[in-house]
Coordinates of C-alpha atoms and ligand atoms in Angstrom, one line a residue:
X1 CA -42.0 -23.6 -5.6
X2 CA -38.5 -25.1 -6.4
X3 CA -37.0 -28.2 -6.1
X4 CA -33.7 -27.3 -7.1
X5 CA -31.5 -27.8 -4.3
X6 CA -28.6 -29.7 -4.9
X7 CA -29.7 -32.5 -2.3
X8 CA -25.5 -33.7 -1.7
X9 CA -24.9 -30.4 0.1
X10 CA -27.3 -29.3 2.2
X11 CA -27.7 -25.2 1.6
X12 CA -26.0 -22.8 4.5
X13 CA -26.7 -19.7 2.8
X14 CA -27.3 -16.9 4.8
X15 CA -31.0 -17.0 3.9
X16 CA -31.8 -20.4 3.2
X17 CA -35.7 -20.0 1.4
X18 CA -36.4 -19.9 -1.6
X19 CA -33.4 -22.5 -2.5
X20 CA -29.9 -21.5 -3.7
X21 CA -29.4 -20.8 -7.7
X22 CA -32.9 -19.4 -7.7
X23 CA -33.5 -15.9 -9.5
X24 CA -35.0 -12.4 -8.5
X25 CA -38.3 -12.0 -8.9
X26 CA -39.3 -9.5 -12.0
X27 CA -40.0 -6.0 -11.4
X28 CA -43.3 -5.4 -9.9
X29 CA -45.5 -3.2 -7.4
X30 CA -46.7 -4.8 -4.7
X31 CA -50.4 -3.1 -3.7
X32 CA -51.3 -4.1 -0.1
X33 CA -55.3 -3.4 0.7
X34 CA -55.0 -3.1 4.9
X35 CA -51.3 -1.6 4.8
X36 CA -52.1 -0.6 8.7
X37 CA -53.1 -4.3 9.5
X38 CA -51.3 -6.8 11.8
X39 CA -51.2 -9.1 8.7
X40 CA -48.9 -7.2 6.8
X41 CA -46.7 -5.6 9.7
X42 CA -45.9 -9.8 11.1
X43 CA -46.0 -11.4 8.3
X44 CA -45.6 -9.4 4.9
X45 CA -43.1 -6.9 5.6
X46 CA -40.8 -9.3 7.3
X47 CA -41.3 -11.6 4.3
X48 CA -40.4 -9.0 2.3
X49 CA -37.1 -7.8 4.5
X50 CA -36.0 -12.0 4.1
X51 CA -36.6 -11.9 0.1
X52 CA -34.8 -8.8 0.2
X53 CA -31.9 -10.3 2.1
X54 CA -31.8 -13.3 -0.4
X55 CA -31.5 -11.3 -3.0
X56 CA -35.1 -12.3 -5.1
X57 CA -36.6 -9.0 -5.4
X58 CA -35.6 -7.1 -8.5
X59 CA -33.9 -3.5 -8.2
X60 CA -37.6 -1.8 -9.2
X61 CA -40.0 -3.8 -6.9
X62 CA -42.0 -1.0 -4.9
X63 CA -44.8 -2.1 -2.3
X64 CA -47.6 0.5 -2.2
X65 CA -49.8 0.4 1.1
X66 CA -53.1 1.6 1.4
X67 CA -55.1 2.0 4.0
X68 CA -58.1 4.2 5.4
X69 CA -56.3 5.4 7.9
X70 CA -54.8 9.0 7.6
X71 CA -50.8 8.7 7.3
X72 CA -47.7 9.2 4.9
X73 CA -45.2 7.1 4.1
X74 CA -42.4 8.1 6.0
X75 CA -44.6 7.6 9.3
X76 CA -45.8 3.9 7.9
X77 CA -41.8 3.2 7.1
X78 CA -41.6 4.0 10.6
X79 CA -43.8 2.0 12.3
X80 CA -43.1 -0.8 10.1
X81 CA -39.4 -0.2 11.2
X82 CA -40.0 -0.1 15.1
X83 CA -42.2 -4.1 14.4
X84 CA -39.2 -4.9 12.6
X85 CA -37.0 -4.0 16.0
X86 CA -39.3 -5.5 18.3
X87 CA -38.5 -9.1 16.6
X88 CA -35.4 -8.8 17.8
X89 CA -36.8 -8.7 21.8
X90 CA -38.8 -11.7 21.8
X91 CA -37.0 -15.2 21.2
X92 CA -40.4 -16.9 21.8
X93 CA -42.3 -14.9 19.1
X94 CA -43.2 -16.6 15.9
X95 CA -40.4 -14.8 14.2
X96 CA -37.6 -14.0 16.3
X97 CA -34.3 -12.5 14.9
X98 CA -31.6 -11.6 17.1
X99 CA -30.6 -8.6 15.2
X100 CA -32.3 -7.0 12.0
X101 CA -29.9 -6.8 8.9
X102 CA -29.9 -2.9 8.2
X103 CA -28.8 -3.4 4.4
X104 CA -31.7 -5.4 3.8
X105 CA -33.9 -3.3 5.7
X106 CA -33.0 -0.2 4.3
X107 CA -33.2 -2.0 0.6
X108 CA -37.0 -2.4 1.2
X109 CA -37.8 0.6 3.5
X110 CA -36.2 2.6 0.6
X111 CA -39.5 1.3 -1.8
X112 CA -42.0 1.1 0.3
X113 CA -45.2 3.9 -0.4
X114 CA -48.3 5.1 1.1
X115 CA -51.8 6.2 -0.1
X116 CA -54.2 6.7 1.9
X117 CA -57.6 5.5 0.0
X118 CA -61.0 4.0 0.8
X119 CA -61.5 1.1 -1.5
X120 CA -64.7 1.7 -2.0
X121 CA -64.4 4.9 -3.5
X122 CA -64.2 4.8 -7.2
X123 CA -62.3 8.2 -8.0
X124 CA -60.1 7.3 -5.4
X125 CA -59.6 3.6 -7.7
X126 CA -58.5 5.7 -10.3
X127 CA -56.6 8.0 -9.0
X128 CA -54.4 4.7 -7.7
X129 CA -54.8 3.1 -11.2
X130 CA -52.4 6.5 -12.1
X131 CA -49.9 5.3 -10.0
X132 CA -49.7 1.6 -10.4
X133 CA -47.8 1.3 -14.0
X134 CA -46.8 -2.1 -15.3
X135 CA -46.6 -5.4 -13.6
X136 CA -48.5 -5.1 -10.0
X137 CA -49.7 -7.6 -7.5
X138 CA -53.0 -6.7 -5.4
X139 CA -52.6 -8.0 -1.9
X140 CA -56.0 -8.5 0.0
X141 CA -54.7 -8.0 3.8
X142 CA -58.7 -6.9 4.4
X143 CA -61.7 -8.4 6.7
X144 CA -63.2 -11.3 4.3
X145 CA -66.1 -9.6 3.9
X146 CA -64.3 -7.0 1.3
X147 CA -63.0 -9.5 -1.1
X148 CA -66.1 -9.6 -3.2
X149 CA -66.3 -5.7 -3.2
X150 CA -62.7 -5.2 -3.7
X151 CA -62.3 -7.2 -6.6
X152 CA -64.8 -5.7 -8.4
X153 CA -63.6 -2.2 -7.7
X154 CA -60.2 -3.0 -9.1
X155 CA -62.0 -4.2 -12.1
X156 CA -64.2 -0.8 -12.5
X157 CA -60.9 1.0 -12.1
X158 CA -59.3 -0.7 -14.6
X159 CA -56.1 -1.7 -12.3
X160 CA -56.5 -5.5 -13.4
X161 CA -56.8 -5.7 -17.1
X162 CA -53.9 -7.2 -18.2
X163 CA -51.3 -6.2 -21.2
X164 CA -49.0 -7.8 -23.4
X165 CA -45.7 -8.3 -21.4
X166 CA -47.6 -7.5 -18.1
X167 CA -49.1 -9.3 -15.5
X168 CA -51.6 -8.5 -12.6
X169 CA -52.4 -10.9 -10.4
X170 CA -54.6 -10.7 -7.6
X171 CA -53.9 -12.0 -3.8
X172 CA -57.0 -13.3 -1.3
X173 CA -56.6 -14.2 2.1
X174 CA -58.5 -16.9 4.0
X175 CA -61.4 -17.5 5.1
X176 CA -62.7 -17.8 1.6
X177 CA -66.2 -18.3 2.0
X178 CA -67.9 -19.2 5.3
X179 CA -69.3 -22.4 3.9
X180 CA -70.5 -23.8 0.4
X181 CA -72.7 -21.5 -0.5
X182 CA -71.1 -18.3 0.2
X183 CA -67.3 -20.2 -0.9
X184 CA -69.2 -20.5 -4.3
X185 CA -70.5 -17.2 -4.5
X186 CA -67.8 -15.4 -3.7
X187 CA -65.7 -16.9 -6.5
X188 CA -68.2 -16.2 -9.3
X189 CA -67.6 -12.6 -8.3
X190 CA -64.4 -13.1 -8.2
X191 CA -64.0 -14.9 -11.6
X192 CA -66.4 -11.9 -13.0
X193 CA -63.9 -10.3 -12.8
X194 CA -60.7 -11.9 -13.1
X195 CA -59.6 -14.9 -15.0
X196 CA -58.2 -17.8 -12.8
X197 CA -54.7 -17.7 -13.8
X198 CA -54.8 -14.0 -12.1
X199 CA -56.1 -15.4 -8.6
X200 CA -53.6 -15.9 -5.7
X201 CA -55.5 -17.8 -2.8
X202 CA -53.2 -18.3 -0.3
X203 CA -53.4 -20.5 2.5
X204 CA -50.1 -19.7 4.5
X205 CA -50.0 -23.8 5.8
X206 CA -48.5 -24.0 2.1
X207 CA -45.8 -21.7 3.2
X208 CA -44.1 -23.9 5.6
X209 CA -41.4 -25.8 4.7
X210 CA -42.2 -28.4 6.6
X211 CA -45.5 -29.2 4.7
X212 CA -44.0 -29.1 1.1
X213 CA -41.5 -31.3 2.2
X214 CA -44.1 -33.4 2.9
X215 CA -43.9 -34.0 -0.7
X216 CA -40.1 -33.7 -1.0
X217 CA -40.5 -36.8 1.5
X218 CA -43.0 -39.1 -0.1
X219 CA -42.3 -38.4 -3.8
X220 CA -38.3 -37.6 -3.2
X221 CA -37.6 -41.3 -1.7
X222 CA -38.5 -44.9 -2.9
X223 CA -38.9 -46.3 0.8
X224 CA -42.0 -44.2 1.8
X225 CA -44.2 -44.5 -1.5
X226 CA -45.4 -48.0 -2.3
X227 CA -46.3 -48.6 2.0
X228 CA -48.6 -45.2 1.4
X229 CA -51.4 -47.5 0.9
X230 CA -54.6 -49.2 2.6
X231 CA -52.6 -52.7 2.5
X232 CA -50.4 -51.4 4.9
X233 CA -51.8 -48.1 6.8
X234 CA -54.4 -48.2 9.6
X235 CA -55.3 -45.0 9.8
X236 CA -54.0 -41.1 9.6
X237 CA -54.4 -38.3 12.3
X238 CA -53.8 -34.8 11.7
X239 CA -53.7 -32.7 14.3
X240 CA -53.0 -29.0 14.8
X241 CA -53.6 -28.3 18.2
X242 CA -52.7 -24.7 20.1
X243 CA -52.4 -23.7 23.1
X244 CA -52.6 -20.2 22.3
X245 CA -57.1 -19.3 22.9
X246 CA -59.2 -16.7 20.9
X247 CA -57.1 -13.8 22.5
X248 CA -58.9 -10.4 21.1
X249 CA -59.7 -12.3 17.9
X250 CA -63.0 -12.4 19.9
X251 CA -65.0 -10.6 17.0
X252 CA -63.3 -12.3 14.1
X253 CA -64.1 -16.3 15.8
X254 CA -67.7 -15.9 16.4
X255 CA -68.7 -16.3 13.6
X256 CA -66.2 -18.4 12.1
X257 CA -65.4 -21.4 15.0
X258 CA -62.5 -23.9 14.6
X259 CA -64.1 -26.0 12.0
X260 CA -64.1 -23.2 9.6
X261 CA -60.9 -21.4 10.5
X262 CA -59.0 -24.1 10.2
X263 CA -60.6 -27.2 8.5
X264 CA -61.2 -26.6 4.6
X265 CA -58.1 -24.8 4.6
X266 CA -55.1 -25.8 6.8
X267 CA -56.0 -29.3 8.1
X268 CA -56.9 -29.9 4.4
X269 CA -53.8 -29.0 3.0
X270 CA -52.1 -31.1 5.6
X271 CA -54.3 -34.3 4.6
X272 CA -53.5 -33.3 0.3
X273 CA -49.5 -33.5 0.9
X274 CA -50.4 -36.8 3.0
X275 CA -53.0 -38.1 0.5
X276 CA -53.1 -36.5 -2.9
X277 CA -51.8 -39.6 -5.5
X278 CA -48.6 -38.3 -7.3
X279 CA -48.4 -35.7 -9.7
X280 CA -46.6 -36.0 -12.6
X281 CA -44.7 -32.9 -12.0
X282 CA -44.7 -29.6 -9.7
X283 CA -46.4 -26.9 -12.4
X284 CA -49.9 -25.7 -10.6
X285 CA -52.1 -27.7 -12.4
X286 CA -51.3 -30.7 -12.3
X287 CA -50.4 -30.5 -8.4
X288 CA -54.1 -28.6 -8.0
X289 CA -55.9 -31.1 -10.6
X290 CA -54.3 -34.2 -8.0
X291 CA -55.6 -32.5 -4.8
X292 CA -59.2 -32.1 -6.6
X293 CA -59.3 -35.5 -7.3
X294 CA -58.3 -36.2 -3.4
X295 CA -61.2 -33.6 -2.7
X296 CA -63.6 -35.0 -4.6
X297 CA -63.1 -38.2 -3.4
X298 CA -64.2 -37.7 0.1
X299 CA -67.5 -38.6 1.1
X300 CA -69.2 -35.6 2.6
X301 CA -69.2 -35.9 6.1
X302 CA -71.6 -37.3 8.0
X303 CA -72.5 -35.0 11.4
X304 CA -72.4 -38.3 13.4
X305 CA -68.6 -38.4 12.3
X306 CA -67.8 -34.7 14.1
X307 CA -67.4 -33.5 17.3
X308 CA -67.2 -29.9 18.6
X309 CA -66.3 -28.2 21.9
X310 CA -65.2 -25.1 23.7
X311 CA -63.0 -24.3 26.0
X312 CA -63.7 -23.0 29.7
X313 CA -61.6 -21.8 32.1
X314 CA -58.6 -23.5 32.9
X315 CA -54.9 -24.1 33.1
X316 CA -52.7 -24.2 30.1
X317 CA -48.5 -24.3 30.5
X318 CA -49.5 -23.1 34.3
X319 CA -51.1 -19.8 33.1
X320 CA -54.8 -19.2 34.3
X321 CA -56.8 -18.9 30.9
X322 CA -60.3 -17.4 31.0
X323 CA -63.3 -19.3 29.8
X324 CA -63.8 -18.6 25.7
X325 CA -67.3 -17.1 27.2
X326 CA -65.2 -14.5 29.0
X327 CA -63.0 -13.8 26.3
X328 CA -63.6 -10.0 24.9
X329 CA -66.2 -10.0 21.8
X330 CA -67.3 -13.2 22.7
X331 CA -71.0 -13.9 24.1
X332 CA -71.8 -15.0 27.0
X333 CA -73.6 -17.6 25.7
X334 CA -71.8 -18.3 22.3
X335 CA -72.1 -21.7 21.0
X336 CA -68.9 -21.4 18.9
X337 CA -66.9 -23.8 19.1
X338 CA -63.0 -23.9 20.0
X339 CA -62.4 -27.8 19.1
X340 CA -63.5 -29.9 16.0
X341 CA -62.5 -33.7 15.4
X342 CA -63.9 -35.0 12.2
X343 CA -63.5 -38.5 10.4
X344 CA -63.0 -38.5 6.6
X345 CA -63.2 -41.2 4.5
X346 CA -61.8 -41.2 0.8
X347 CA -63.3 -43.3 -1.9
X348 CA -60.3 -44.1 -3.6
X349 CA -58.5 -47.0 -4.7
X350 CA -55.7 -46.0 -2.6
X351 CA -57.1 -44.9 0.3
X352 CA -61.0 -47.4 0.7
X353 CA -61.1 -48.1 4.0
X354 CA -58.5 -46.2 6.1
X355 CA -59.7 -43.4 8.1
X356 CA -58.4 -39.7 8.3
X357 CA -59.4 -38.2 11.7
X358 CA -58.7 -34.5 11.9
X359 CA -58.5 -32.6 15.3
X360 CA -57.7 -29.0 15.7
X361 CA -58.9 -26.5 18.7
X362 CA -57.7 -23.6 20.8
X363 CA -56.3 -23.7 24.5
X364 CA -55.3 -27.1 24.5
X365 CA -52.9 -28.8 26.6
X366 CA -50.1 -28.8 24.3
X367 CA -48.9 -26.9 20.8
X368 CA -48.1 -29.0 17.8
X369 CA -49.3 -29.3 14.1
X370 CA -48.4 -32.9 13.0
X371 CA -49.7 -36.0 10.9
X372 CA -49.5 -39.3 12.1
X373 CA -49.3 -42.3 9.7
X374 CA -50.1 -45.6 11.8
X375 CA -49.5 -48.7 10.0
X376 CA -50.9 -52.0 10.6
X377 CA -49.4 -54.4 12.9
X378 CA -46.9 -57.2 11.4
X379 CA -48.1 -60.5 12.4
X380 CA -46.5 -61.8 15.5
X381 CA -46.2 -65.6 14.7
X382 CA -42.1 -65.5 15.0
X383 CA -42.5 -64.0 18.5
X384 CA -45.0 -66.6 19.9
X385 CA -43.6 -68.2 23.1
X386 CA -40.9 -65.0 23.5
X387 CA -41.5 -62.1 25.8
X388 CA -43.1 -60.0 23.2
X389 CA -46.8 -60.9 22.9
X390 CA -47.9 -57.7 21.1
X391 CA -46.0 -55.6 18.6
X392 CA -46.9 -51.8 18.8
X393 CA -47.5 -50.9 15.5
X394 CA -45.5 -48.4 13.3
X395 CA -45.8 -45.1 13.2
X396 CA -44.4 -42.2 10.9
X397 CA -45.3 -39.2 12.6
X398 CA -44.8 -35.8 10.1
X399 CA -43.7 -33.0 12.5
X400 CA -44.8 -30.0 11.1
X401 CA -44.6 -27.4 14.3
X402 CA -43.0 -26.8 16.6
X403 CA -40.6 -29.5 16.0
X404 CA -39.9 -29.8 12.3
X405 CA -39.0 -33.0 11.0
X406 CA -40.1 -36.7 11.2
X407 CA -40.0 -38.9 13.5
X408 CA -40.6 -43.2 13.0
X409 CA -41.8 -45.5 15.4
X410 CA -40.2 -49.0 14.9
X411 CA -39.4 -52.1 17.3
X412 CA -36.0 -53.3 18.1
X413 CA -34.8 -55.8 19.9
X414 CA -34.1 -55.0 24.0
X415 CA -30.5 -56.5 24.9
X416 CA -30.5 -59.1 27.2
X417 CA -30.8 -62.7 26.5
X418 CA -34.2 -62.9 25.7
X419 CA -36.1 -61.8 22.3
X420 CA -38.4 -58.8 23.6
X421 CA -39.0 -55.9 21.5
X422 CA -39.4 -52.3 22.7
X423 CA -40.6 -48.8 21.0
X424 CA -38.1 -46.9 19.4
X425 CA -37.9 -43.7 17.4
X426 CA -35.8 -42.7 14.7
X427 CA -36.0 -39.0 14.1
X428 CA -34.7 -36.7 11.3
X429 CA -35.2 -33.2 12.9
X430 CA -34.6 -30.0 10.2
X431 CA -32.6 -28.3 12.6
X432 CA -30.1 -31.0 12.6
X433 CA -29.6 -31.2 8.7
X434 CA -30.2 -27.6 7.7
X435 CA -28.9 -24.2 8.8
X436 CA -32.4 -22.8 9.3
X437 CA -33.2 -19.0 9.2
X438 CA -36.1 -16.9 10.9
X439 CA -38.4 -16.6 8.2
X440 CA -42.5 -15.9 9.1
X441 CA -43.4 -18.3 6.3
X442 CA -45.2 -15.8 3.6
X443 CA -41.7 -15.9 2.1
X444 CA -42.3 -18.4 -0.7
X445 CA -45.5 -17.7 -1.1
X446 CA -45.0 -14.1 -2.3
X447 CA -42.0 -14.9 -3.9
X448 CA -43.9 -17.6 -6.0
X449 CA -46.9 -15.4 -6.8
X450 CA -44.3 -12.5 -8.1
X451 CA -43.0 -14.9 -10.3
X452 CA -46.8 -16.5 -11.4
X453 CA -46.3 -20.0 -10.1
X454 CA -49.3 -21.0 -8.5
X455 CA -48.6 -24.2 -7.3
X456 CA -48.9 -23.6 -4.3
X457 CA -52.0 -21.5 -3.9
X458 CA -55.7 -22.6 -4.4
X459 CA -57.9 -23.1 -7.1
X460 CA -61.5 -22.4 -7.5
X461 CA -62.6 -26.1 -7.9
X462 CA -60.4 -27.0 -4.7
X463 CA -62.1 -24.5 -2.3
X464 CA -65.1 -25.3 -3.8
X465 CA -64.3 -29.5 -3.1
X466 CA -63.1 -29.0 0.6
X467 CA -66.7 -26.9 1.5
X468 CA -68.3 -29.7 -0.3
X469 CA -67.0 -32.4 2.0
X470 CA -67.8 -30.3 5.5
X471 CA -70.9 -29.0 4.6
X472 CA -73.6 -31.4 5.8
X473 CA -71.7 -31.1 9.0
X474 CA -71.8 -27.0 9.1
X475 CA -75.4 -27.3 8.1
X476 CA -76.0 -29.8 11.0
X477 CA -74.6 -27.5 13.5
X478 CA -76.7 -24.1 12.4
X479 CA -77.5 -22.1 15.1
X480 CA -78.0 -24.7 18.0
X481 CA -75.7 -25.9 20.7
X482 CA -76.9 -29.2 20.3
X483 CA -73.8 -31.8 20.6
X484 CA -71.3 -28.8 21.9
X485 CA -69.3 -30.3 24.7
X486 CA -67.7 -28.3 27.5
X487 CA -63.6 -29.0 28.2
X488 CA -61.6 -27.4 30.4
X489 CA -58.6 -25.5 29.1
X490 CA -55.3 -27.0 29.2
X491 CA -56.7 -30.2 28.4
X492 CA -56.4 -32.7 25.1
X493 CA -59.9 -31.6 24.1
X494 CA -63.4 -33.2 25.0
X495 CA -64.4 -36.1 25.7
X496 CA -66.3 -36.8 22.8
X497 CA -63.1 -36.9 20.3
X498 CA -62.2 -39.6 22.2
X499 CA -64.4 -41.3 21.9
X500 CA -64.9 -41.2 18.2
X501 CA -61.9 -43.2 17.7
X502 CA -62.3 -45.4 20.5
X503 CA -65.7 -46.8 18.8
X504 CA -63.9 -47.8 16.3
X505 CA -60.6 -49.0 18.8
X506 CA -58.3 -46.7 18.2
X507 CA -56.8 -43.7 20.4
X508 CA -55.5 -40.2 19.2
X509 CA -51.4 -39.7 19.2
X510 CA -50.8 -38.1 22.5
X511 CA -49.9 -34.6 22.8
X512 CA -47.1 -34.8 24.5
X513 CA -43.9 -37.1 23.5
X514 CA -41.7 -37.2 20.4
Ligands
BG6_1 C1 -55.0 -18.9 11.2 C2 -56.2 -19.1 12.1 O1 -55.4 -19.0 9.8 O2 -54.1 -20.0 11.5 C3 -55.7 -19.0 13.5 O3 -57.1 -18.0 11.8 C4 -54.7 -20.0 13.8 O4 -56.9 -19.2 14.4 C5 -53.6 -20.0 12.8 O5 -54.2 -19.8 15.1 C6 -52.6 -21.1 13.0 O6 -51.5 -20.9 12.1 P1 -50.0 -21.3 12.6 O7 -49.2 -20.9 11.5 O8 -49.8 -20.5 13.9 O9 -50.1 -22.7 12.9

């Protein structure tokens, strides 16, 4: 991660991510474990196509796929180049590009290999430890279950002992762990192996720009900061509600539900930027050590404090959506759920007293990943015996997605003779102040783990903390359906995470509006 845009001219290069003046990365292969999966065919390859267009891959970079499946490389180039055409034919896909760049294309198909090996084959470990010479980066685009056991077979084949002069690092996906326990496990197997500095776990929320500016916002400005406090907030939402259901990730959400999928991970990394006190600069530790503080300062929460439903059949944007039941590799009778709203508290100086309530679920009535910062209300002594009985109280509301910017809610006076206030927003939308350009959002992230800044990944102790604080609620839930409330899709979510705000007078940011 860099901060080094020169803030008086806001950049219009032709790639605009990472920042202007910033240098390739060094030389390096690039292993990706699962080279035939969606993961790397939506999201790394492009990511690699936008680096390549910005000029931040070095001249030897080489990506090496590998994959069980039977293949060379020309027919993996291939198929890799017909995704890369089919962005161009959907302007409603998450990365739409109205024509593909054929330099920049060509610059990566040009390095891009193919092995087909089972992982769990140790001769065939060391026949790829021939190939992989000097710096290499291990990308784990595999089913969770495999990180363990693919670790330790790059250990046994020697591909991630480290030399003088050159690195090996080591990439894991989410989910990491499917609760404390197993989270904890899985990195002492991990770190068995590895030292930290070599781990690379990535939660792509990080990769949008619009949650490290979160940072950019409250650490880059003096009028944000000293308000960012329990004197003067109410409460925080975050919210990261889809529209899109379980579609044939059927298999994959079973056994995982919303509260893991998206909790620990994403909604946490939202409520660090929002929370986290400020570090006293951007190098990975210190910007991990201030989120494990946050972490660790959140009281575990109590099952009484979550609520969890599932979608059924319904409406959503006017398209018929089946019940989750229905949905393929689901059971008929699963109890996983679709929708979690949680309350947090953090006992902190900063933050004693003001709640964070989380939401997130599937087939909801509208799409959008934001955090809302309400303040308290002014007192309304200079307004007595004027129209305005009641001020509303301000709100700064972080858009992350779809719209990308912020957006404050203040009062201003209506014209007219009298002294009535009204809402207003003020809204600073990306769009507006930047040239944007299609990127899938894995962009910084691999180009900071090619260069070995880990700011922006995850440490041990942080997974370990965010577990911790959802824990007692994962436990709580087991097996048992007990609590699991029904809505209908295309709604705001059940009834229940209503009304665990309402008991304590409060009411979630509606999903419609800014
Ligand atoms: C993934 C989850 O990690 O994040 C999905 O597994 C979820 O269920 C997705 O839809 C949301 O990410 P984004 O970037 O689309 O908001």
């Amino acid at each position: 991660m860099s901060f080094s845009r020169d803030i008086s001219s806001p950049a219009r290069s032709r790639h605009a991510i990472p920042p202007s003046g910033t240098k390739p990365a060094p030389a390096c292969t690039l292993v990706i474990f699962g080279a035939r999966g969606d993961l790397t065919k939506r999201l790394l390859i492009p990511a690699l196509y936008n680096l390549a267009g910005s000029s931040l891959l070095d001249a030897d970079f080489r990506v090496l796929g590998v994959d069980r499946v039977p293949g060379t490389a020309a027919d993996w180039r291939d198929g890799l180049a017909a995704t890369m055409q089919d962005f161009t034919k959907d302007p409603d896909g998450e990365f739409y590009t109205p024509t593909i760049d054929q330099d920049a294309w060509n610059w990566v198909a040009d390095r891009l290999d193919y092995v087909q090996a089972d992982f769990a084959d140790l001769g065939q470990m060391r026949a790829l430890a021939e190939r992989v010479k000097g710096n290499a980066v291990f990308y784990l685009a595999v089913p969770s279950r495999f990180f363990g056991p693919l670790v330790e077979m790059l250990g046994q084949a020697g591909l991630v002992t480290q030399q003088e002069g050159v690195f090996r690092r080591v990439v894991i996906e989410k989910p990491f762990g499917s609760d404390l326990a197993t989270a904890r496990a899985l990195n002492r197997q991990v770190l068995s192996v590895l030292d930290e500095q070599q781990v690379y776990r990535i939660d792509h929320f990080l990769g949008k720009e619009t949650v490290q500016n979160i940072l950019a916002m409250r650490f880059g400005n003096l009028i944000f900061e000293p308000l960012w406090r329990s004197d003067y907030i109410d409460h925080v939402q975050i919210t990261a509600a889809e529209t899109i259901g379980v579609e044939q990730r059927g298999a994959f959400y079973e056994p995982t539900g919303a509260l893991r999928d998206m909790v620990p991970n994403h909604l946490f990394q939202l409520f660090a930027m929002v929370a986290m006190e400020p570090p006293a600069s951007f190098s990975a530790e210190t910007v991990r050590t201030a989120k494990e503080q946050l972490f660790e300062s959140v009281r575990p929460v109590r099952p009484e404090d979550a609520v969890r439903g599932q979608y059924r059949a319904g409406t959503v944007e006017g398209r018929p959506v089946v019940a989750y039941r229905a949905a393929p590799g689901v059971a008929p009778d699963s109890v996983t759920e679709t929708y979690v709203a949680l309350k947090l508290h953090v006992d902190n100086w900063r933050w004693s007293g003001v709640p964070f309530y989380l939401r997130t679920g599937k087939s909801l009535g509208g799409r959008r990943t934001e955090v809302v910062v309400q303040f308290k209300k002014p007192p309304v002594a200079i307004f007595r015996g004027t129209a305005t009985d009641s001020l509303p109280p301000n709100r700064m509301i972080l858009n992350v997605q779809p719209a990308q910017g912020l957006t404050i809610e203040m009062a201003a006076k209506h014209p007219g003779p009298a002294m009535d206030l009204a809402g207003v927003q003020v809204k600073f939308r990306y769009e507006d102040a930047f040239e944007l350009q299609p990127n899938v959002g894995y962009e910084t992230l691999l180009y900071d783990c090619l260069t070995g800044d880990a700011t922006l990944f995850q440490r041990a102790d942080n997974i370990d903390a965010a577990w911790a604080a959802v824990d007692p609620v994962l436990q709580s839930w087991g097996q048992g359906a007990e609590g699991l409330e029904f809505y209908d899709a295309g709604v705001t979510g059940p009834a229940g995470a209503d009304a665990l705000l309402a008991r304590d007078g409060r009411a979630w940011y509606p999903l419609d509006g800014t």
